[in-house]
mmCIF file of C-alpha atoms in Angstrom:
data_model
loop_
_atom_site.group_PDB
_atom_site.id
_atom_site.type_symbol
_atom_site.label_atom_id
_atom_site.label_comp_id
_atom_site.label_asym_id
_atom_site.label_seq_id
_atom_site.Cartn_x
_atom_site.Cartn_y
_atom_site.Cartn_z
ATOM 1 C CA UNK Z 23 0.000 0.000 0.000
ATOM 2 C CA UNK Z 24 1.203 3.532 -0.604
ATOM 3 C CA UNK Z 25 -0.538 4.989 2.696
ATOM 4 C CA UNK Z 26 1.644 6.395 5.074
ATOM 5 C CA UNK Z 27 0.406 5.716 8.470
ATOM 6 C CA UNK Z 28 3.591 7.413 10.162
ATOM 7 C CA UNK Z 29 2.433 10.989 9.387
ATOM 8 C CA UNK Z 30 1.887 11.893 12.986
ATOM 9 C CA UNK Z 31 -2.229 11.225 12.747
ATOM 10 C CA UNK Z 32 -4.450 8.951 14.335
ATOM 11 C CA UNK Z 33 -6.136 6.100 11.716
ATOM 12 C CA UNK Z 34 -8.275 3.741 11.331
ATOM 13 C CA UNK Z 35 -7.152 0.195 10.113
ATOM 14 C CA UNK Z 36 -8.872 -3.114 9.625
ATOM 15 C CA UNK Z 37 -7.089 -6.683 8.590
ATOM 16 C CA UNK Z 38 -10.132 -8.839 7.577
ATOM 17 C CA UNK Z 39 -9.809 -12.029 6.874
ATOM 18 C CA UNK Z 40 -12.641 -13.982 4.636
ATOM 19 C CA UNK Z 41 -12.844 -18.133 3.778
ATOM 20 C CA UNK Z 42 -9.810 -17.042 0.963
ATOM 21 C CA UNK Z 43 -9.025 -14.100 1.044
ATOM 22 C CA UNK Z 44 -7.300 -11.240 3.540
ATOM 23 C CA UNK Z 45 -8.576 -7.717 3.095
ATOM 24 C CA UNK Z 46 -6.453 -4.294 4.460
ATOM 25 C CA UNK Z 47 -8.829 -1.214 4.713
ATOM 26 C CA UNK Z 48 -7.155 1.849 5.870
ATOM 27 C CA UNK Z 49 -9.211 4.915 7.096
ATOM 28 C CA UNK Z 50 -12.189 3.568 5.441
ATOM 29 C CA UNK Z 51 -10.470 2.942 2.018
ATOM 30 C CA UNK Z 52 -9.536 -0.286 0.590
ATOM 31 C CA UNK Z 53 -6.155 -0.606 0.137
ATOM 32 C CA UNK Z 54 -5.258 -4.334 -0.550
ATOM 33 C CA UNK Z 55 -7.111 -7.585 -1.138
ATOM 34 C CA UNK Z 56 -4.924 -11.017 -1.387
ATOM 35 C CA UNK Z 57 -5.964 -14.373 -1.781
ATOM 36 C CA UNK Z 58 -5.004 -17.109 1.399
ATOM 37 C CA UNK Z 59 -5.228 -20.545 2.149
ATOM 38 C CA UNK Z 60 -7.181 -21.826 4.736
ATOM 39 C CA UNK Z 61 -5.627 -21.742 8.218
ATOM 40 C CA UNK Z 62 -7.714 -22.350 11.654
ATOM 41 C CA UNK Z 63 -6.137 -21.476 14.771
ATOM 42 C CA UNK Z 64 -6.734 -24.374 17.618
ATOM 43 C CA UNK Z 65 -5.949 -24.203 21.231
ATOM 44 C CA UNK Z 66 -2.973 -23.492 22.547
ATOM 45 C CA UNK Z 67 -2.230 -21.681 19.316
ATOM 46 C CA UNK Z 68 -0.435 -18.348 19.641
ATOM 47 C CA UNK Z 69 -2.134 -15.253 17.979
ATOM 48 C CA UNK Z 70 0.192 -12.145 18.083
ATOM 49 C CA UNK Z 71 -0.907 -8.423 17.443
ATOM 50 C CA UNK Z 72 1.495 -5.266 16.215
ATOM 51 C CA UNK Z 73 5.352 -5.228 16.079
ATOM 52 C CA UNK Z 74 7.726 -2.544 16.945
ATOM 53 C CA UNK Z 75 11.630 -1.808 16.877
ATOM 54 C CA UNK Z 76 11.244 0.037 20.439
ATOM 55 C CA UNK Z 77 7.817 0.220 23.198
ATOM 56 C CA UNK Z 78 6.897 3.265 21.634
ATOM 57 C CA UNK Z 79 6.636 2.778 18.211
ATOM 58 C CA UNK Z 80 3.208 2.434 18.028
ATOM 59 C CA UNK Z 81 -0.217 1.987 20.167
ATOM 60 C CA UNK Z 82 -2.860 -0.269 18.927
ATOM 61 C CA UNK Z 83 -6.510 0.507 20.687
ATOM 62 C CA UNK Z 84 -9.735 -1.016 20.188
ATOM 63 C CA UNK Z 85 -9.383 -4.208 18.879
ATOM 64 C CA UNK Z 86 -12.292 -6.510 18.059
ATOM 65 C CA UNK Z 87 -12.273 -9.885 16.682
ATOM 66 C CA UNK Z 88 -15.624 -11.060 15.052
ATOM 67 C CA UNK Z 89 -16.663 -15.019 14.159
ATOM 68 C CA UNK Z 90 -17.753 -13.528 10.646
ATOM 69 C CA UNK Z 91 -16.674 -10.589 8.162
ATOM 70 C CA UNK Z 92 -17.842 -7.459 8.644
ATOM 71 C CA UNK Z 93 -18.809 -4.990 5.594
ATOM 72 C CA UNK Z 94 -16.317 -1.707 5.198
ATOM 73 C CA UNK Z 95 -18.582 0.521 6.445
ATOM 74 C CA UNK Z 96 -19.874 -1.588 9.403
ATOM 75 C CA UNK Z 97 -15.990 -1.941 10.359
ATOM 76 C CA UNK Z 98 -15.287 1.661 10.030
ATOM 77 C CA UNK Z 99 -18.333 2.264 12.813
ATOM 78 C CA UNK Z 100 -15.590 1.294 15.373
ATOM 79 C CA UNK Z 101 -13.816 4.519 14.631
ATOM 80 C CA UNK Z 102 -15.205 7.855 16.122
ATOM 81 C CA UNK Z 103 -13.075 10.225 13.190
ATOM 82 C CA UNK Z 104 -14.538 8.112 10.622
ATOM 83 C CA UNK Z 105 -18.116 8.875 11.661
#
């Protein structure tokens, strides 16, 4: 994607994953669609979240995990500066 997301603002991004495919939506906007395998997590399977050189890199906030996909603008809800 060419959207910066280290311009000193506050956005909004989702990572949804279908059946095949993984979606990346930044402030509202598609930015990337891929096609994936299959994959199911199972217990005692590790899930990890956000990576950073240093502890403040970044801050991830409201994160929500849903047992089916959610349309753009239902996912963009989540975010107050979207609204």
């Amino acid at each position: 994607s060419s959207v910066e997301l280290d311009d000193g603002l506050v956005h909004h991004v989702i990572l949804q994953r279908t059946a095949t495919a993984l979606e990346t939506v930044i402030d509202g906007a598609v930015v990337a669609t891929g096609a994936l395998p299959a994959v199911t997590l199972g217990v005692g399977d590790t899930l990890r979240i956000g990576q950073a050189k240093a502890a403040d890199d970044y801050t991830l906030d409201e994160i929500a995990f849903y047992d089916h996909s959610l349309t753009v603008a239902r996912a963009s809800a989540h975010s107050c500066f979207l609204c």
